[in-house]
Tab-separated table of C-alpha atoms in Angstrom:
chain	number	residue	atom	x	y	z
A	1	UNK	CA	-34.466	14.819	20.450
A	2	UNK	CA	-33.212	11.602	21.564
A	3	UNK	CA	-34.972	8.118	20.116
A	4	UNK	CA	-36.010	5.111	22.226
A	5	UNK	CA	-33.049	2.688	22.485
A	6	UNK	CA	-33.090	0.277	19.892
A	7	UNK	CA	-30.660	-3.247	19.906
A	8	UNK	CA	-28.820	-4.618	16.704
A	9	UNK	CA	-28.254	-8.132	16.954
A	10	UNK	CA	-26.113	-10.530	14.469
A	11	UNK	CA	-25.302	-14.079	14.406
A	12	UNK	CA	-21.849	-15.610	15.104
A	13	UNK	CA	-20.483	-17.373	11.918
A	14	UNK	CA	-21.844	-20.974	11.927
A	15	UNK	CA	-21.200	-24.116	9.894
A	16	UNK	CA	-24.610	-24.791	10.421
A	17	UNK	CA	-27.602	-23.305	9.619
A	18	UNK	CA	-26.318	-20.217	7.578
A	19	UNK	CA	-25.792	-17.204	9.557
A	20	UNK	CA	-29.328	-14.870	9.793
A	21	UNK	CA	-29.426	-11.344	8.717
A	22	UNK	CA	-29.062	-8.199	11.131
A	23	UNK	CA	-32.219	-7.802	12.895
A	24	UNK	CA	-33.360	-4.017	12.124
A	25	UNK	CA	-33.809	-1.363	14.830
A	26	UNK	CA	-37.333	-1.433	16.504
A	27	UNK	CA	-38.697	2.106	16.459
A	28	UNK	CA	-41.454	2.002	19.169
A	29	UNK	CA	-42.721	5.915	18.583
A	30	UNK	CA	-41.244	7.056	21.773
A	31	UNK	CA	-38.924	9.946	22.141
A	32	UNK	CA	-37.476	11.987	24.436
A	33	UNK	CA	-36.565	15.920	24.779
A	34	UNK	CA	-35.363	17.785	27.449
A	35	UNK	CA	-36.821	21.375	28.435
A	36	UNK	CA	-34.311	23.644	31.108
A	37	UNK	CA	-34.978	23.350	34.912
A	38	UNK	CA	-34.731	26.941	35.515
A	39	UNK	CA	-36.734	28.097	32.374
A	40	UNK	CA	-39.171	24.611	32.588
A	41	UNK	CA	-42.458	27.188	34.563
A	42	UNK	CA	-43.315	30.918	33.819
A	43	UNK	CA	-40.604	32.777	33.068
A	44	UNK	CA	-42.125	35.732	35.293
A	45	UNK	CA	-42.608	34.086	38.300
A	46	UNK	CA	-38.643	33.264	39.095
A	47	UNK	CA	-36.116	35.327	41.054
A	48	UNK	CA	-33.508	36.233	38.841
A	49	UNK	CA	-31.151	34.259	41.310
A	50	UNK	CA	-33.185	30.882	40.775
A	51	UNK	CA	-31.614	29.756	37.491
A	52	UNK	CA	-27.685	29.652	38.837
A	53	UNK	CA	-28.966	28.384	42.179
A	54	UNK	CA	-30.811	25.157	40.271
A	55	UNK	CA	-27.411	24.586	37.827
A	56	UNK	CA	-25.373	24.710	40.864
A	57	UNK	CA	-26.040	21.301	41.488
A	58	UNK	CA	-24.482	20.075	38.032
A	59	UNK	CA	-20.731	20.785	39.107
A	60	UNK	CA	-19.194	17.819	37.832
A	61	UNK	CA	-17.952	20.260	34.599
A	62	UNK	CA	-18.212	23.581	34.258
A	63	UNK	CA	-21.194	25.328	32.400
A	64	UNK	CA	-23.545	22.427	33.709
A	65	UNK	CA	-27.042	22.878	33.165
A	66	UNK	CA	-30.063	21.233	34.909
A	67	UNK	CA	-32.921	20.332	32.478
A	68	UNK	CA	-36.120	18.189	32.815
A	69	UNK	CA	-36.995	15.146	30.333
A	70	UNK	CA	-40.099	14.389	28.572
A	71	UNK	CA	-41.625	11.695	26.513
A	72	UNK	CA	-42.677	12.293	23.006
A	73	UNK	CA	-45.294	9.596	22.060
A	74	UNK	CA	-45.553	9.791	18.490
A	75	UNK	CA	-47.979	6.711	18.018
A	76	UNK	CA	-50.824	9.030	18.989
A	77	UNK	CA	-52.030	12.037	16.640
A	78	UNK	CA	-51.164	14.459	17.705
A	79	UNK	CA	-48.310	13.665	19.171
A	80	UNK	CA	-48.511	13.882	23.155
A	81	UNK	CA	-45.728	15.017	25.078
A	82	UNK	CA	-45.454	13.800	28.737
A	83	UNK	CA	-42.929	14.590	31.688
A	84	UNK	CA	-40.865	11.907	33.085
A	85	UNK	CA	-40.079	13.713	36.455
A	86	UNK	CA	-36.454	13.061	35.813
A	87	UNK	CA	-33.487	15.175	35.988
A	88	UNK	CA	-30.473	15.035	34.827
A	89	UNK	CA	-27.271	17.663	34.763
A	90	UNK	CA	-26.421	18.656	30.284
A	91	UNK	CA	-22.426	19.794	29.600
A	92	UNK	CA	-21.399	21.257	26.387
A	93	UNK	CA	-20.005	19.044	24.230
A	94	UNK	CA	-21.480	16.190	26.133
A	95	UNK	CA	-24.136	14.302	23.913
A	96	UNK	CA	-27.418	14.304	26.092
A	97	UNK	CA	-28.482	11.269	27.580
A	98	UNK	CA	-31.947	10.994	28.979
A	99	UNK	CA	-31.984	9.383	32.281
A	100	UNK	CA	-34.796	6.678	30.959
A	101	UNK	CA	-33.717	2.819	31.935
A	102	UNK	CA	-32.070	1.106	29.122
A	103	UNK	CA	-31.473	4.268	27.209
A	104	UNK	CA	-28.568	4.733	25.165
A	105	UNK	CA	-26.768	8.168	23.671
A	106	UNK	CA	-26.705	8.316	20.203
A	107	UNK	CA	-23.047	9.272	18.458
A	108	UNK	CA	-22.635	12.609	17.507
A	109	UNK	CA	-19.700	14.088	16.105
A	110	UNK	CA	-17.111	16.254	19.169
A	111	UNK	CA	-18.731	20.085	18.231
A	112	UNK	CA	-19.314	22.545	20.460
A	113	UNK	CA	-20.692	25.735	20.263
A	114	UNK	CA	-19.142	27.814	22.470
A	115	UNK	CA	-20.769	31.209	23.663
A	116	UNK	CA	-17.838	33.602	21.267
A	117	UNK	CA	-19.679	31.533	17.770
A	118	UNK	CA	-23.203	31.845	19.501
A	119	UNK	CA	-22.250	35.805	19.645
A	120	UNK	CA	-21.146	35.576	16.394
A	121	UNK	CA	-24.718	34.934	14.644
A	122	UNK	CA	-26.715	38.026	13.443
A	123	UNK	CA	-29.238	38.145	16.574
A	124	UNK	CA	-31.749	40.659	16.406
A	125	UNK	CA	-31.571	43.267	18.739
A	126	UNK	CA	-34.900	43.988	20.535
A	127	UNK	CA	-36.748	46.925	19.747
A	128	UNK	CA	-37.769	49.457	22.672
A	129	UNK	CA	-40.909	51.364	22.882
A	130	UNK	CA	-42.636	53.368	25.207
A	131	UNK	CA	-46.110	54.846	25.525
A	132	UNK	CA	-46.890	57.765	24.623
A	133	UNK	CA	-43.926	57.748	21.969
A	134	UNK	CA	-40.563	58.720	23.362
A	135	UNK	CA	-42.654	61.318	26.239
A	136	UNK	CA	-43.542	61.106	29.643
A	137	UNK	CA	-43.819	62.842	32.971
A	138	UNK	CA	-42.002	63.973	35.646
A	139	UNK	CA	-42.683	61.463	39.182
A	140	UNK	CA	-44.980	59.695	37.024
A	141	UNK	CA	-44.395	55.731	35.810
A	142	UNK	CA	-43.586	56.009	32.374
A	143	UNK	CA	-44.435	52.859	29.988
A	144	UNK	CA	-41.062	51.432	28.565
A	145	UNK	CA	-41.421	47.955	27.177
A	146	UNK	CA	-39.207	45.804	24.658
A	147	UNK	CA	-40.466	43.500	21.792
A	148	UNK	CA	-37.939	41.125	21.028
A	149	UNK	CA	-38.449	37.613	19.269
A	150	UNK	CA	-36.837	33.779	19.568
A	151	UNK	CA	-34.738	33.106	16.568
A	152	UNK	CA	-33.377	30.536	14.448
A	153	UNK	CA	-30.154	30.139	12.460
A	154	UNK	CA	-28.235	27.570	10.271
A	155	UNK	CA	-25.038	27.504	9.448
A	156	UNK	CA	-22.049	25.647	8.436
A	157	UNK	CA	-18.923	25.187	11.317
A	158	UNK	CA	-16.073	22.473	11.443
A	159	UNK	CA	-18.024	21.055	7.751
A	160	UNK	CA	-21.445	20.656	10.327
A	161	UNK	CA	-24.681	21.778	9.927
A	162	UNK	CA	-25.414	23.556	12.747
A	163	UNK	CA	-29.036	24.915	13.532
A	164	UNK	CA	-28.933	27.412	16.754
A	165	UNK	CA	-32.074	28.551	18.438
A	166	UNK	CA	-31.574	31.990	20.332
A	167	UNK	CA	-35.091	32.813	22.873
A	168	UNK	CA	-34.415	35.907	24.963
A	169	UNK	CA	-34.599	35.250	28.541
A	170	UNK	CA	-33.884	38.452	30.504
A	171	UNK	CA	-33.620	42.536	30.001
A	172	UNK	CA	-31.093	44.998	31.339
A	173	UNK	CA	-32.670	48.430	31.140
A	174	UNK	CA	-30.372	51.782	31.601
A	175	UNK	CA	-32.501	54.593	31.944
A	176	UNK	CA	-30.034	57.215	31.615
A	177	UNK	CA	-30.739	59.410	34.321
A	178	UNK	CA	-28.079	57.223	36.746
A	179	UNK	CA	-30.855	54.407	37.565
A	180	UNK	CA	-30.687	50.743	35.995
A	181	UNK	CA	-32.954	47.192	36.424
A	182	UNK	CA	-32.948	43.855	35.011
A	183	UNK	CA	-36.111	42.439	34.108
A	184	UNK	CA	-37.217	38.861	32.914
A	185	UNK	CA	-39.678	40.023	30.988
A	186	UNK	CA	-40.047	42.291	28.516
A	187	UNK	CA	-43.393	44.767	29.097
A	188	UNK	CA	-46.331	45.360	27.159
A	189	UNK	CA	-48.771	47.921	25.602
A	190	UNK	CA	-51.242	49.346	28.325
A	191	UNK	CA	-54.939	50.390	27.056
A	192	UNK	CA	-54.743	54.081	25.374
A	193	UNK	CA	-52.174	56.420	26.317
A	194	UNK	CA	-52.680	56.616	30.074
A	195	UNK	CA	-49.912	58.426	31.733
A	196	UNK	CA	-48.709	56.999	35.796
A	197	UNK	CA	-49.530	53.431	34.940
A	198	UNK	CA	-47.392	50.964	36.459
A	199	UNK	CA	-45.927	48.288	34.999
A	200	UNK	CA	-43.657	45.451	35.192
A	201	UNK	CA	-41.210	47.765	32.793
A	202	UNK	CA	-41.907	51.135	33.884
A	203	UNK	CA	-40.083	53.569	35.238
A	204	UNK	CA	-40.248	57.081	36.997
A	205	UNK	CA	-38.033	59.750	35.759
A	206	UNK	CA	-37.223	61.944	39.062
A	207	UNK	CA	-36.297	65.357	36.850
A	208	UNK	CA	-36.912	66.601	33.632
A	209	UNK	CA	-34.899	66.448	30.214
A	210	UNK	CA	-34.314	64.139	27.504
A	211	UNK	CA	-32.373	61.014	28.459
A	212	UNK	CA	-31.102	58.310	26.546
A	213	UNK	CA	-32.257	54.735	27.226
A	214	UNK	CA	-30.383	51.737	26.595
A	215	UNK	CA	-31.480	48.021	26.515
A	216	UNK	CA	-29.299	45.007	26.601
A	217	UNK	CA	-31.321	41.604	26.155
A	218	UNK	CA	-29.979	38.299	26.867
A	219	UNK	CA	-30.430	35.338	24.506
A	220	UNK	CA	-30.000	31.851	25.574
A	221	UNK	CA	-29.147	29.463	23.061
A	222	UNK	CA	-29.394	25.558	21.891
A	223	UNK	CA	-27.938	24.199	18.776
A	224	UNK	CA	-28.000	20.644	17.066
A	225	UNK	CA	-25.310	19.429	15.037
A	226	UNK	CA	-26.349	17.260	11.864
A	227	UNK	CA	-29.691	16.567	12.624
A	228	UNK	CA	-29.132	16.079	15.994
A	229	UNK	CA	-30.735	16.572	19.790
A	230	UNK	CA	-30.604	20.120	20.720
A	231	UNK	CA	-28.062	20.619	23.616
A	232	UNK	CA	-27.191	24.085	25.749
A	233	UNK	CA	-24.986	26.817	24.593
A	234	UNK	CA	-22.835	27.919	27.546
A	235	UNK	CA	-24.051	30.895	28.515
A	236	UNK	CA	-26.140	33.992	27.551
A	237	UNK	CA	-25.535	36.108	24.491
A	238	UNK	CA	-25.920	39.774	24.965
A	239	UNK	CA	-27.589	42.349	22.056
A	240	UNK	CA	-27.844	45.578	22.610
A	241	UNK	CA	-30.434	47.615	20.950
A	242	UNK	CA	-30.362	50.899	19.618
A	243	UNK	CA	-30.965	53.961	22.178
A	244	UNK	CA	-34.207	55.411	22.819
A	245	UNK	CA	-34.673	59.196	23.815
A	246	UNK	CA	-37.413	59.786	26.524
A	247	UNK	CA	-38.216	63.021	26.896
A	248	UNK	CA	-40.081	63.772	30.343
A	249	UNK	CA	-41.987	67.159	31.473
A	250	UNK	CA	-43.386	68.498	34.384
A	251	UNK	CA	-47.312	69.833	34.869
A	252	UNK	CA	-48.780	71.976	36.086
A	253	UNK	CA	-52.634	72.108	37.888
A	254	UNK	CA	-54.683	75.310	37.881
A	255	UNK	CA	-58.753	75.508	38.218
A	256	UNK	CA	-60.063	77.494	34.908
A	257	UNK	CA	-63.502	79.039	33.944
A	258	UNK	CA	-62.808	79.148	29.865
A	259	UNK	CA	-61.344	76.699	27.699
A	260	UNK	CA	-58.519	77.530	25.458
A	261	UNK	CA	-60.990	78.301	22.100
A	262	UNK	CA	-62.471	80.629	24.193
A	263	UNK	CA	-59.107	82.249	25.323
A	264	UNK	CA	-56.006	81.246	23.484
A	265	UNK	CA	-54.084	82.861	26.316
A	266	UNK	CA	-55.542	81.680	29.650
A	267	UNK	CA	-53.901	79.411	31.495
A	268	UNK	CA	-52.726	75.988	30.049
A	269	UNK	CA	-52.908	77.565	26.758
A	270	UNK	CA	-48.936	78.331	26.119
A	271	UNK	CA	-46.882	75.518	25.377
A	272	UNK	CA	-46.140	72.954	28.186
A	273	UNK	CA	-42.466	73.517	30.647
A	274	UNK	CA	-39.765	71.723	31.730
């Protein structure tokens, strides 16, 4: 979070009158914070090609990043938080500088945190469930979701504190029967255990078996160095969670006069097929 600018003054030596003291910084209440461009609206509502198309533009270095500023006004309770409509292109290792007249960057100390130390940190994987538990059916959309959580970690680098923020961003799903998707969000829970619902997540298995699922998730990351403003890890750190079996069966329909208490061994009494 950058501060309002603030100006130190001090008085030339002088025979006469004595020289004054340093006047002290003013500190107005205003702030400023930056939010990404490309993550700035709802996550689900963007093309997965919409992110590298808005950073494009910030080519002067590699790994630019577009972001959006915002005033902090912390003279009001609570404090209000208001967007500037200004732009400006972030590079790691660059201090951020909000693109507010007379604002000035603060110092910070020439530490990056490069993608390889973001990797590094002990990210939580996402968990992956589906609905029913690990079943499903033949043709039909089977319920896969993941639950995965922003995270926070400090640490020590270069005799720094470093605090890094990791928020997962997008999903790579391998289904194991040959078929794959990436996904920028990460499912849900549909009511009961209804079998052929669609969802953002799901997925129909064309055969039966068992078939091991995979999930990578991609975090991105912003860390702060001493204290201070949060800036943009190059890149996207990728976890990959433990496998999931689905196991997927076929039905079959038949019209029946007796339930299966009154004959064990009609129809759609034996166990189900594959």
């Amino acid at each position: 979070m950058l501060s309002a600018p603030s100006v130190r003054t001090e008085n030339l030596p002088s025979p006469a009158p004595p020289a004054q003291p340093a006047a002290l910084p003013v500190n107005d209440g205003i702030d400023y914070t930056y939010v990404r461009a490309c993550t700035a609206g709802q996550r689900s509502n963007l093309d997965p090609a919409t992110c590298p198309t808005m950073n494009a533009q910030c080519d002067a270095q590699d790994d630019g990043v577009l972001v959006n500023w915002i005033e902090v006004d912390s003279n009001v309770q609570p404090a209000t938080r208001t967007p500037t409509g200004r732009s400006s292109c972030m590079y790691p290792g660059e201090p951020p500088v909000a693109p507010v007249e007379g604002a000035a960057a603060e110092e910070e100390a020439p530490i990056v945190i490069t993608l390889e130390e973001f990797q590094k940190q002990p990210v939580l994987a996402a968990l992956i469930v589906s609905q029913p538990s690990n079943f499903g059916l033949k043709n039909a959309h089977s319920n896969i979701f993941a639950q995965a959580q922003e995270q926070e970690f400090a640490f020590e680098f270069r005799d720094a504190a470093i605090v890094l923020k990791a928020r997962p961003v997008s999903y790579q799903w391998n289904y194991g029967d040959g078929t794959s998707a990436t996904t920028l969000v990460p499912g849900g829970p549909v009511d009961g255990n209804s079998f052929d619902v669609e969802t953002p997540t799901s997925h129909q298995y064309a055969e039966t078996g068992d078939f091991e699922l995979t999930l990578t998730t991609f975090f991105a990351g912003d860390y702060s160095v001493d204290g201070g403003p949060f800036q943009p890890v190059a890149g996207e750190a990728a976890v990959v969670s433990e496998p999931h079996l689905m196991s997927i069966w076929r039905t079959k329909g038949h019209s029946v006069s007796q339930d299966c208490i009154e004959n064990p061994t009609g129809i759609g009494c034996e166990p189900p097929e594959r």
